[in-house]
Coordinates of C-alpha atoms and ligand atoms in Angstrom, one line a residue:
M224 CA 92.1 56.9 101.6
N225 CA 93.6 55.4 98.5
Q226 CA 97.1 56.2 97.4
A227 CA 97.0 58.0 94.1
S228 CA 99.9 55.9 92.9
E229 CA 97.5 53.0 92.2
P230 CA 97.1 52.6 88.4
P231 CA 94.2 54.9 87.6
Q232 CA 91.2 53.8 85.5
R233 CA 90.7 56.5 82.9
D234 CA 88.2 57.3 80.2
S235 CA 89.8 58.0 76.8
M236 CA 88.8 59.9 73.7
D237 CA 90.3 59.6 70.3
Y238 CA 91.0 62.6 68.0
D239 CA 92.9 63.1 64.7
V240 CA 95.0 65.8 66.4
V241 CA 95.4 66.6 70.1
I242 CA 97.0 70.0 70.9
V243 CA 98.5 70.9 74.2
G244 CA 98.3 74.6 74.9
A245 CA 95.8 77.3 73.7
G246 CA 98.4 80.0 72.9
P247 CA 98.9 81.5 69.4
S248 CA 100.7 78.4 68.1
G249 CA 98.1 75.8 69.3
L250 CA 95.1 77.9 68.3
S251 CA 96.5 78.7 64.8
A252 CA 97.2 75.0 64.3
A253 CA 93.7 74.1 65.3
I254 CA 92.1 76.7 63.0
R255 CA 94.3 75.7 60.0
L256 CA 93.4 72.0 60.4
K257 CA 89.7 72.8 60.3
Q258 CA 90.1 75.1 57.4
L259 CA 92.0 72.5 55.4
A260 CA 89.3 69.9 56.2
A261 CA 86.6 72.3 55.1
E262 CA 88.4 73.0 51.8
A263 CA 88.8 69.3 51.2
G264 CA 85.1 68.6 52.1
S265 CA 86.2 66.3 54.8
D266 CA 86.5 66.5 58.6
V267 CA 89.3 66.3 61.1
S268 CA 88.7 66.1 64.8
V269 CA 90.8 68.5 66.9
C270 CA 91.0 69.1 70.6
V271 CA 93.0 71.7 72.5
V272 CA 93.7 71.5 76.2
E273 CA 94.7 74.5 78.2
K274 CA 96.0 74.6 81.8
G275 CA 94.7 78.2 82.5
S276 CA 91.2 78.6 83.9
E277 CA 90.2 80.1 80.6
V278 CA 92.0 80.7 77.3
G279 CA 94.3 83.7 77.8
A280 CA 94.6 83.3 81.6
H281 CA 98.2 82.2 81.4
I282 CA 99.2 84.3 78.4
L283 CA 101.7 87.1 79.0
S284 CA 103.5 88.9 76.3
G285 CA 104.5 92.4 75.2
A286 CA 103.0 92.6 72.7
V287 CA 103.8 94.4 69.5
V288 CA 102.7 91.8 66.9
D289 CA 103.5 91.4 63.3
P290 CA 100.2 90.5 61.6
I291 CA 101.9 88.5 58.8
A292 CA 100.7 85.1 60.0
L293 CA 97.3 86.4 60.9
D294 CA 97.0 87.8 57.4
E295 CA 97.6 84.3 56.1
L296 CA 95.4 82.5 58.6
I297 CA 92.3 84.7 58.7
P298 CA 92.7 87.3 55.9
D299 CA 89.5 89.1 56.8
W300 CA 90.4 89.4 60.5
R301 CA 89.6 93.2 60.5
E302 CA 86.0 92.5 59.4
R303 CA 85.7 89.8 61.9
G304 CA 86.6 92.1 64.7
A305 CA 90.0 90.8 65.8
P306 CA 91.4 92.8 68.8
L307 CA 94.3 94.4 66.9
K308 CA 93.2 98.0 67.4
T309 CA 96.3 100.1 67.9
E310 CA 98.7 100.4 65.0
V311 CA 102.2 101.5 65.9
T312 CA 102.6 105.2 65.3
Q313 CA 106.0 106.0 66.8
D314 CA 109.0 103.7 67.2
R315 CA 111.7 104.8 69.7
F316 CA 114.9 103.0 70.8
Y317 CA 117.1 104.3 73.7
V318 CA 120.3 103.3 75.5
L319 CA 119.8 104.3 79.1
G320 CA 122.2 105.6 81.7
P321 CA 121.2 106.1 85.4
S322 CA 119.7 109.6 84.7
G323 CA 119.9 110.1 81.0
A324 CA 118.9 108.4 77.7
L325 CA 120.5 108.4 74.3
R326 CA 118.0 107.9 71.5
L327 CA 119.3 105.9 68.6
P328 CA 118.3 107.3 65.2
N329 CA 115.7 105.2 63.5
A330 CA 117.8 105.4 60.3
L331 CA 120.5 103.4 62.0
M332 CA 118.2 100.5 62.8
P333 CA 118.0 97.7 60.3
R334 CA 114.6 97.6 58.5
L335 CA 113.6 94.4 60.1
M336 CA 113.5 96.2 63.5
D337 CA 110.9 98.7 62.2
N338 CA 107.6 98.4 64.1
H339 CA 105.4 100.5 61.7
G340 CA 102.6 98.4 60.3
K341 CA 102.6 96.2 63.5
Y342 CA 100.0 96.4 66.3
A343 CA 100.3 97.0 70.0
I344 CA 97.9 94.5 71.6
S345 CA 97.1 92.2 74.5
L346 CA 98.1 88.7 73.4
G347 CA 95.7 87.2 75.9
T348 CA 92.8 89.0 74.3
L349 CA 94.0 87.9 70.8
C350 CA 94.1 84.3 72.0
R351 CA 90.6 84.5 73.4
W352 CA 89.5 85.8 69.9
L353 CA 91.4 83.0 68.1
A354 CA 89.7 80.5 70.4
S355 CA 86.3 81.8 69.4
Q356 CA 87.2 81.5 65.7
A357 CA 88.5 77.9 66.3
E358 CA 85.3 76.9 68.2
A359 CA 83.2 78.3 65.4
L360 CA 85.0 75.8 63.1
G361 CA 84.3 72.9 65.4
V362 CA 87.5 72.7 67.5
E363 CA 87.0 71.4 71.0
I364 CA 88.8 73.5 73.5
Y365 CA 89.1 72.4 77.2
P366 CA 90.4 75.2 79.5
G367 CA 91.3 74.2 83.0
F368 CA 92.8 71.0 81.7
A369 CA 96.5 70.6 82.4
A370 CA 98.3 67.9 80.4
S371 CA 100.5 66.1 82.9
E372 CA 101.7 63.1 81.1
V373 CA 102.7 61.8 77.7
L374 CA 101.3 58.5 76.6
H375 CA 103.3 56.1 74.3
R376 CA 102.4 53.2 72.1
E377 CA 104.3 50.0 72.4
D378 CA 106.7 51.1 69.7
G379 CA 107.6 54.2 71.7
S380 CA 105.7 56.7 69.6
V381 CA 103.5 59.3 71.3
R382 CA 99.9 58.3 71.2
G383 CA 98.3 60.9 73.4
I384 CA 98.4 62.7 76.7
V385 CA 96.7 62.6 80.2
A386 CA 94.9 65.8 81.1
G387 CA 92.6 66.8 83.9
V388 CA 94.0 64.9 86.9
A389 CA 92.7 66.6 90.1
G390 CA 91.8 66.0 93.7
I391 CA 95.1 64.6 95.0
S392 CA 96.2 65.8 98.4
R393 CA 99.7 67.2 99.2
S394 CA 100.8 63.9 100.5
G395 CA 99.6 62.0 97.5
E396 CA 96.2 60.6 98.7
K397 CA 93.0 60.7 96.7
K398 CA 90.6 63.3 98.0
P399 CA 86.8 63.0 97.8
D400 CA 86.9 65.2 94.6
Y401 CA 89.6 63.0 93.0
Q402 CA 89.5 63.0 89.1
P403 CA 91.8 60.5 87.4
G404 CA 91.9 62.6 84.3
M405 CA 91.3 61.6 80.7
E406 CA 93.4 59.9 78.1
L407 CA 93.3 62.0 75.0
N408 CA 94.7 60.1 72.0
G409 CA 95.6 61.6 68.7
K410 CA 96.9 60.3 65.4
Y411 CA 99.3 63.2 66.0
V412 CA 100.0 65.2 69.2
F413 CA 101.0 68.9 68.8
I414 CA 103.0 70.3 71.7
A415 CA 102.2 74.0 71.9
E416 CA 103.1 74.8 75.6
G417 CA 105.2 77.9 75.0
A418 CA 108.6 78.5 76.5
R419 CA 110.0 75.6 78.6
G420 CA 107.0 73.4 78.3
S421 CA 107.0 70.6 80.8
L422 CA 105.8 67.9 78.3
A423 CA 108.1 69.4 75.7
K424 CA 111.1 69.1 78.1
A425 CA 110.4 65.4 78.5
I426 CA 109.8 64.7 74.8
I427 CA 113.0 66.6 73.8
Q428 CA 114.9 64.5 76.2
K429 CA 113.3 61.2 75.3
F430 CA 113.7 61.6 71.6
D431 CA 117.1 63.4 71.8
L432 CA 115.7 66.3 69.7
R433 CA 118.4 68.7 70.8
E434 CA 121.3 66.6 69.4
G435 CA 123.7 68.8 67.5
R436 CA 121.9 72.0 68.5
S437 CA 123.0 74.8 70.8
P438 CA 121.3 74.8 74.2
Q439 CA 118.1 76.8 74.3
K440 CA 118.5 80.3 75.9
F441 CA 115.9 82.2 77.8
G442 CA 115.0 85.6 79.2
L443 CA 112.7 86.3 82.1
G444 CA 110.1 88.9 81.1
L445 CA 108.3 90.8 83.9
K446 CA 105.4 93.0 82.9
E447 CA 102.8 95.4 84.4
L448 CA 99.8 96.8 82.7
W449 CA 99.1 100.4 83.7
E450 CA 96.2 102.8 83.1
V451 CA 97.9 106.2 82.8
R452 CA 96.5 109.7 82.8
P453 CA 95.1 110.7 79.4
E454 CA 97.7 113.5 79.0
N455 CA 100.5 110.9 79.3
H456 CA 99.1 108.5 76.8
R457 CA 100.3 108.3 73.2
A458 CA 98.4 105.5 71.5
G459 CA 100.7 103.4 69.3
Q460 CA 103.9 104.7 70.7
V461 CA 106.5 101.9 71.1
T462 CA 109.7 102.4 73.2
H463 CA 112.5 99.9 73.7
T464 CA 115.5 100.5 76.0
M465 CA 118.8 98.8 76.8
G466 CA 121.5 99.5 79.4
W467 CA 120.6 100.9 82.8
P468 CA 119.9 99.5 85.3
L469 CA 121.5 96.3 84.1
G470 CA 125.0 97.5 83.3
V471 CA 127.1 96.4 80.4
K472 CA 127.6 92.7 81.2
T473 CA 124.0 91.6 81.9
G474 CA 121.8 91.3 78.8
G475 CA 118.3 92.6 78.8
G476 CA 116.1 95.6 78.2
S477 CA 112.7 97.1 78.5
F478 CA 109.6 97.7 76.4
M479 CA 106.8 100.2 76.9
Y480 CA 103.8 99.9 74.5
H481 CA 100.9 102.4 74.5
L482 CA 97.8 100.5 73.7
E483 CA 94.2 101.8 73.4
D484 CA 92.1 103.2 76.3
N485 CA 95.0 104.9 78.2
L486 CA 96.6 101.5 78.8
V487 CA 100.4 101.1 78.8
S488 CA 102.1 97.8 78.8
I489 CA 105.5 98.1 80.5
G490 CA 107.9 95.3 80.9
F491 CA 111.5 94.3 81.5
V492 CA 113.4 91.3 80.1
V493 CA 116.5 90.0 81.9
H494 CA 118.6 87.4 79.9
L495 CA 118.9 84.4 82.1
N496 CA 122.5 83.8 81.3
Y497 CA 123.4 86.4 83.9
E498 CA 126.4 85.4 86.1
N499 CA 125.7 87.3 89.4
P500 CA 123.5 85.1 91.7
Y501 CA 122.7 88.2 93.7
L502 CA 120.9 89.8 90.8
N503 CA 117.2 90.2 91.4
P504 CA 115.3 90.6 88.0
Y505 CA 112.1 91.7 89.8
M506 CA 113.9 94.5 91.6
E507 CA 115.8 95.6 88.5
F508 CA 112.4 96.0 86.8
Q509 CA 111.1 98.1 89.8
R510 CA 114.0 100.4 89.8
F511 CA 113.9 100.8 86.0
K512 CA 110.4 102.4 86.3
H513 CA 112.0 105.3 88.2
H514 CA 114.1 106.3 85.2
P515 CA 113.3 109.9 84.1
L516 CA 112.2 108.6 80.7
I517 CA 109.7 106.2 82.3
E518 CA 108.4 107.6 85.6
P519 CA 106.6 110.7 84.2
V520 CA 104.5 108.4 82.0
L521 CA 103.3 106.4 85.0
E522 CA 102.9 109.3 87.4
G523 CA 99.2 109.7 88.4
G524 CA 98.3 106.4 86.8
R525 CA 97.5 103.0 88.4
R526 CA 99.0 99.5 87.9
I527 CA 96.2 97.1 86.8
A528 CA 98.0 93.8 86.4
Y529 CA 101.4 92.1 87.0
G530 CA 102.9 88.9 85.8
A531 CA 106.0 87.2 84.4
R532 CA 106.9 84.6 81.8
A533 CA 110.1 83.2 80.3
I534 CA 110.8 84.0 76.7
T535 CA 112.9 81.8 74.4
E536 CA 116.1 83.6 73.1
G537 CA 118.3 80.9 71.5
G538 CA 117.0 81.6 68.0
L539 CA 117.8 79.4 65.0
Q540 CA 120.8 77.5 66.3
S541 CA 118.7 76.4 69.4
V542 CA 115.6 75.2 67.5
P543 CA 115.5 71.4 68.2
K544 CA 114.4 68.8 65.7
L545 CA 110.7 69.6 65.3
F546 CA 109.1 66.2 64.9
F547 CA 109.1 62.9 66.8
P548 CA 107.2 59.7 66.3
G549 CA 103.5 60.7 66.8
G550 CA 103.9 64.5 67.0
V551 CA 105.5 67.8 66.6
L552 CA 106.8 70.8 68.6
I553 CA 105.2 74.2 67.5
G554 CA 105.7 77.8 68.6
C555 CA 107.9 78.6 71.6
S556 CA 107.9 74.9 72.7
A557 CA 110.6 74.8 70.1
G558 CA 111.6 78.5 70.4
F559 CA 111.0 80.7 67.4
V560 CA 111.4 84.1 69.0
N561 CA 113.3 86.7 66.9
V562 CA 115.2 88.2 69.8
P563 CA 116.3 91.6 68.6
R564 CA 112.7 92.2 67.4
I565 CA 111.3 90.7 70.6
K566 CA 108.7 89.0 68.5
G567 CA 107.6 85.4 68.6
T568 CA 103.9 85.5 68.0
H569 CA 104.0 85.6 64.2
N570 CA 106.4 82.7 64.1
A571 CA 104.5 80.7 66.7
M572 CA 101.3 81.1 64.6
K573 CA 103.0 80.2 61.3
T574 CA 104.7 77.1 62.7
G575 CA 101.4 76.0 64.0
M576 CA 99.9 76.5 60.6
I577 CA 102.6 74.6 58.6
A578 CA 102.6 71.8 61.1
A579 CA 98.8 71.6 60.6
E580 CA 99.3 71.5 56.8
S581 CA 101.8 68.6 57.1
A582 CA 99.7 66.7 59.6
F583 CA 96.6 67.1 57.5
E584 CA 98.3 65.6 54.4
A585 CA 99.6 62.7 56.5
I586 CA 96.1 62.0 58.0
K587 CA 94.6 62.2 54.5
A588 CA 97.1 59.6 53.3
G589 CA 95.9 57.3 56.1
R590 CA 99.0 57.8 58.2
S591 CA 99.0 57.9 62.0
G592 CA 101.6 58.0 64.8
D593 CA 104.6 58.2 62.5
E594 CA 107.2 61.0 62.0
I595 CA 106.0 64.1 60.1
G596 CA 109.3 65.1 58.6
E597 CA 107.5 67.2 56.1
Y598 CA 106.9 69.8 58.8
Q599 CA 110.6 70.2 59.4
R600 CA 111.1 70.8 55.6
A601 CA 108.2 73.2 55.4
F602 CA 109.7 75.1 58.3
E603 CA 113.1 75.4 56.6
A604 CA 111.4 76.6 53.4
S605 CA 109.2 79.1 55.3
W606 CA 109.6 82.8 56.1
V607 CA 110.0 81.9 59.8
Y608 CA 113.3 80.3 58.9
Q609 CA 114.4 83.5 57.0
D610 CA 113.2 85.7 59.9
L611 CA 115.4 83.8 62.4
K612 CA 118.4 83.3 60.0
K613 CA 118.9 87.1 59.6
V614 CA 119.3 87.7 63.3
R615 CA 121.0 84.4 64.4
N616 CA 124.2 86.0 65.6
V617 CA 122.8 88.9 67.6
K618 CA 122.2 87.0 70.8
P619 CA 125.6 85.1 70.7
L620 CA 127.4 88.4 70.0
W621 CA 125.6 90.1 72.9
S622 CA 126.5 87.2 75.2
K623 CA 130.2 87.3 74.2
L624 CA 130.7 91.1 73.9
G625 CA 128.2 92.6 76.4
L626 CA 126.1 95.7 75.7
I627 CA 128.3 98.0 73.7
G628 CA 130.2 95.5 71.5
G629 CA 127.0 93.4 71.1
L630 CA 124.9 96.3 70.1
A631 CA 127.5 97.6 67.6
L632 CA 128.5 94.2 66.0
G633 CA 125.0 92.8 66.3
G634 CA 123.6 95.8 64.4
F635 CA 126.3 95.5 61.8
D636 CA 125.5 91.8 61.4
M637 CA 121.8 92.5 60.9
W638 CA 122.7 95.1 58.2
T639 CA 124.9 92.7 56.2
N640 CA 122.3 90.0 56.5
E641 CA 119.6 92.3 55.3
L642 CA 121.5 94.0 52.5
F643 CA 123.7 91.2 51.2
G644 CA 122.1 88.0 52.7
F645 CA 125.2 86.9 54.6
S646 CA 127.0 87.1 57.9
L647 CA 130.7 87.6 58.4
F648 CA 130.4 85.4 61.4
G649 CA 128.8 82.4 59.8
T650 CA 126.6 80.9 62.5
L651 CA 127.8 81.5 66.1
R652 CA 126.9 78.9 68.7
H653 CA 125.6 79.5 72.2
G654 CA 128.0 78.1 74.8
K655 CA 126.6 77.2 78.2
S656 CA 123.0 76.7 79.3
D657 CA 121.6 79.6 81.4
A658 CA 121.9 77.4 84.6
E659 CA 125.6 76.8 83.9
S660 CA 126.2 80.6 83.4
T661 CA 125.6 81.4 87.1
K662 CA 128.8 81.9 89.0
P663 CA 129.5 81.3 92.7
A664 CA 128.4 84.2 95.0
K665 CA 131.9 84.6 96.3
H666 CA 132.8 86.5 93.1
F667 CA 130.2 89.2 93.7
K668 CA 128.8 91.5 96.4
P669 CA 125.1 91.5 97.3
I670 CA 123.2 94.2 95.5
D671 CA 121.5 96.9 97.6
Y672 CA 118.2 97.6 95.8
P673 CA 116.2 100.8 96.6
K674 CA 113.0 100.1 98.6
P675 CA 109.9 100.3 96.4
D676 CA 107.9 103.5 97.0
G677 CA 104.5 101.8 96.7
V678 CA 103.5 104.3 94.0
I679 CA 105.6 103.6 91.0
S680 CA 107.5 100.6 92.3
F681 CA 106.0 97.8 94.5
D682 CA 107.3 94.9 96.6
R683 CA 107.0 91.5 95.1
L684 CA 104.1 90.1 97.1
T685 CA 102.0 93.2 96.8
N686 CA 102.4 93.1 93.0
L687 CA 101.7 89.3 93.0
A688 CA 98.1 90.1 94.1
F689 CA 97.7 91.8 90.7
S690 CA 98.3 88.5 88.8
G691 CA 95.2 86.8 90.1
T692 CA 97.3 83.8 91.1
N693 CA 95.5 81.0 92.9
H694 CA 96.4 77.4 93.6
E695 CA 94.5 74.8 95.6
E696 CA 96.9 74.4 98.6
D697 CA 96.2 70.8 99.3
Q698 CA 97.8 69.2 96.2
P699 CA 101.2 67.8 95.5
V700 CA 103.9 70.6 95.2
H701 CA 104.3 71.2 91.5
L702 CA 107.9 72.5 92.0
Q703 CA 109.6 69.2 92.5
L704 CA 113.1 68.9 93.9
K705 CA 115.0 66.0 92.5
D706 CA 117.0 65.9 95.7
P707 CA 115.4 67.9 98.6
S708 CA 118.8 68.3 100.4
V709 CA 120.5 70.2 97.4
P710 CA 119.2 73.7 98.0
I711 CA 120.6 74.0 101.6
R712 CA 123.5 71.6 101.2
H713 CA 124.8 72.9 97.8
T714 CA 123.0 75.9 96.3
L715 CA 122.9 78.0 99.4
P716 CA 126.6 77.9 100.3
I717 CA 127.9 78.2 96.7
Y718 CA 125.3 80.5 95.1
D719 CA 123.5 82.0 98.1
E720 CA 120.4 80.1 96.7
P721 CA 119.5 82.5 93.9
A722 CA 115.9 81.1 93.7
Q723 CA 115.1 83.5 96.5
R724 CA 115.8 86.4 94.0
Y725 CA 115.1 85.2 90.5
C726 CA 111.6 83.9 91.2
P727 CA 109.3 86.8 90.3
A728 CA 106.6 85.6 92.7
G729 CA 108.6 85.0 95.9
V730 CA 107.9 81.3 95.8
Y731 CA 111.3 80.3 97.2
E732 CA 112.6 81.3 100.7
V733 CA 115.4 80.3 102.9
V734 CA 113.9 80.5 106.4
Q735 CA 115.8 80.1 109.7
E736 CA 114.4 77.6 112.1
N737 CA 116.3 77.4 115.5
G738 CA 119.4 78.8 113.7
T739 CA 119.2 76.2 110.9
P740 CA 118.3 77.2 107.3
R741 CA 115.3 75.5 105.7
F742 CA 114.3 75.8 102.0
Q743 CA 110.6 76.8 101.8
I744 CA 108.5 76.5 98.6
N745 CA 105.3 78.7 98.6
A746 CA 104.0 76.9 95.5
Q747 CA 100.6 78.6 95.7
N748 CA 102.3 81.9 94.5
C749 CA 103.7 80.4 91.3
V750 CA 102.9 82.4 88.1
H751 CA 104.1 79.6 85.8
C752 CA 107.0 81.6 84.3
K753 CA 109.3 78.5 84.4
T754 CA 112.4 80.5 85.4
C755 CA 113.3 78.1 88.3
D756 CA 113.3 75.1 85.9
I757 CA 115.7 77.0 83.6
K758 CA 118.0 78.9 86.0
D759 CA 118.5 76.7 89.1
P760 CA 122.3 76.2 88.9
P761 CA 122.3 72.4 89.7
Q762 CA 119.1 71.8 87.7
N763 CA 117.5 70.3 90.8
I764 CA 114.1 72.0 90.3
N765 CA 111.6 70.4 88.0
W766 CA 108.4 72.3 87.1
V767 CA 105.4 70.1 86.5
V768 CA 101.8 71.2 86.0
P769 CA 99.7 71.7 89.0
Q770 CA 95.9 70.9 89.0
G771 CA 94.3 72.5 85.9
G772 CA 92.8 75.9 86.2
D773 CA 95.4 76.9 88.9
G774 CA 98.0 79.6 88.4
P775 CA 97.7 83.2 87.3
N776 CA 94.4 84.6 86.0
Y777 CA 95.7 87.3 83.7
P778 CA 92.8 89.5 82.4
N779 CA 94.6 90.9 79.3
M780 CA 98.3 90.4 79.4
Ligands
LIG964 C1 107.6 89.5 78.3 C2 107.4 89.0 76.9 C3 107.3 89.9 75.9 C4 107.0 89.5 74.6 N1 106.8 90.4 73.7 C5 106.5 90.0 72.4 C6 106.1 91.0 71.5 O1 106.0 92.2 71.7 N2 105.7 90.5 70.2 C7 105.7 89.2 69.9 O2 105.4 88.8 68.8 N3 106.1 88.3 70.8 C8 106.5 88.6 72.1 N4 106.8 87.7 73.0 C9 106.9 86.3 72.6 C10 105.5 85.7 72.5 O3 104.7 85.9 73.6 C11 105.6 84.2 72.2 O4 106.5 83.9 71.1 C12 104.3 83.5 72.0 O5 103.4 83.7 73.1 C13 104.5 82.0 71.8 O6 103.2 81.4 71.6 P1 103.0 79.9 72.0 O7 101.7 79.5 71.5 O8 104.1 79.1 71.5 O9 103.1 79.8 73.5 P2 102.4 80.6 74.7 O10 101.9 81.9 74.2 O11 103.3 80.5 75.9 O12 101.1 79.7 75.0 C14 101.2 78.4 75.5 C15 99.9 78.0 76.2 O13 100.0 76.6 76.5 C16 99.5 76.4 77.8 N5 100.2 75.3 78.4 C17 101.5 75.1 78.7 N6 101.7 73.9 79.1 C18 100.5 73.2 79.2 C19 100.2 71.9 79.6 N7 101.1 71.0 80.0 N8 98.8 71.6 79.6 C20 97.9 72.5 79.1 N9 98.2 73.7 78.7 C21 99.5 74.1 78.7 C22 99.8 77.7 78.5 O14 99.0 77.9 79.7 C23 99.6 78.8 77.4 O15 98.3 79.2 77.4 C24 107.0 88.1 74.3 C25 107.2 87.2 75.3 C26 107.4 87.6 76.6 C27 107.5 86.6 77.8
LIG965 S1 108.2 79.0 91.1 FE1 109.4 79.0 89.2 S2 107.8 79.0 87.6 FE2 106.8 79.6 89.5 S3 106.9 81.8 89.5 FE3 108.7 81.1 90.6 S4 110.4 81.0 89.1 FE4 108.4 81.1 88.0

């Protein structure tokens, strides 16, 4: 057998624009490029690669979506049958205690938090529809193609990516079905990988795009899709909660969105700057569902799907420089989520669109492989910038002051921004990265979580079966340890190896072998949420793409 480390011979294809990721940002960029070419009576070649087995297979979101970007991109989306069927009818916000719930009056909430006029949807389904619109315009979309490497020109600029490498064994040998992958070259490469993209991470580091910015912050979002009894279903009802079971020091909250057809999307986000390494976000979600506000909605229903995904939370002060020689970062690869609104889709789409407009002008002018600084300026002049600016201090206030102080001052700050266009706090910065926020286990006691009842709450591996996750086992482990000795030598004694708890798919275990602990990685269970890459205290875990098509197979998350 040949070692896969021999330099591979690869076919290559050239495009005007190569886009990595078929989420809302990548697909909106592709559609906008083709629209501009059609308007100009010219053509632009665009390809999109997607690591999921099909478009939408790796998409997990809430989602209550603000249609502002879709209105601009495809104004007649209603006539074209876009899957935005359930308009929000009722908007409720609660602070929870262990057995009670305090509803905050809607009049207290700043207008920007209002969900009326928005739609409760499946983002995976919307992406599938966007992909059909893109293909009708001539965009080439390749699902099952994971982009694993960035290619550079001699001057260091990005010239393309490698995608579609497959058939390498766990020990690195070429198997009979070995595929060296393709080189996909572009005049410009758009990185649209979503939160904590693996190529984005390498590019941000190589081109120092984070210089002068706050560290990016993240949350872990866990979600289940339920079919509930018709009498418990309230189409268009949107509920957000904060507080229990997290307590006042750990940030996070829940969402419960009633979609169409008796479907309810229920999820829980834990801010990854939590300090206690014994915290188990998955178990917090499971016990949350037993709250008296929530359990009656689920009773008699059935869980259809489960999954998890990181969400960017740093906001404006964490947005990196958006361009580099040969390409741009769009959507959550850069991080445009409006945290108090828990909305990033509209900003992901719009940044894809304005990047497309900047790149199209550059290509028209005969440029290639240079820096598209116009995109950065267009972003700063766009409504995305204003959307993020108004809420820029909410997350830092929450991190500094906890639930009560953060809620009060964050709310006050959003009001002054909305009414008078300024903040008394200026722009607050984020301090530590989420990995650095974890404190040694000796400062805490292990948390005794209630056992799941198998009806409303479920154990992790049972739930994982509802994510459709599958990985070819005989392939290199895509969760790379920079130093394999670190988990047992360092992270276990100091932090009680929190990967055992923060991973929502039970990938990491510390097993005892003849009285000696061993760190075990069940890579085939990974749902690609990226939490380990973010939260591992010594930053020893590096998430890279597995073979294309592997991972979760979400139907409509
Ligand atoms: C739990 C949760 C709840 C949320 N709720 C809401 C909400 O209610 N409303 C809202 O507006 N927003 C919400 N968001 C945020 C919203 O989902 C994101 O802002 C949005 O999905 C970002 O779009 P994107 O295109 O940048 O990235 P993504 O949607 O993450 O899409 C990225 C795509 O790129 C693919 N990809 C990644 N790396 C590679 C690679 N190397 N090669 C090939 N393909 C790759 C992925 O498989 C994926 O399909 C929520 C997010 C979470 C996690
Ligand atoms: S291994 Fe990492 S990326 Fe995969 S599910 Fe677990 S925490 Fe998420």
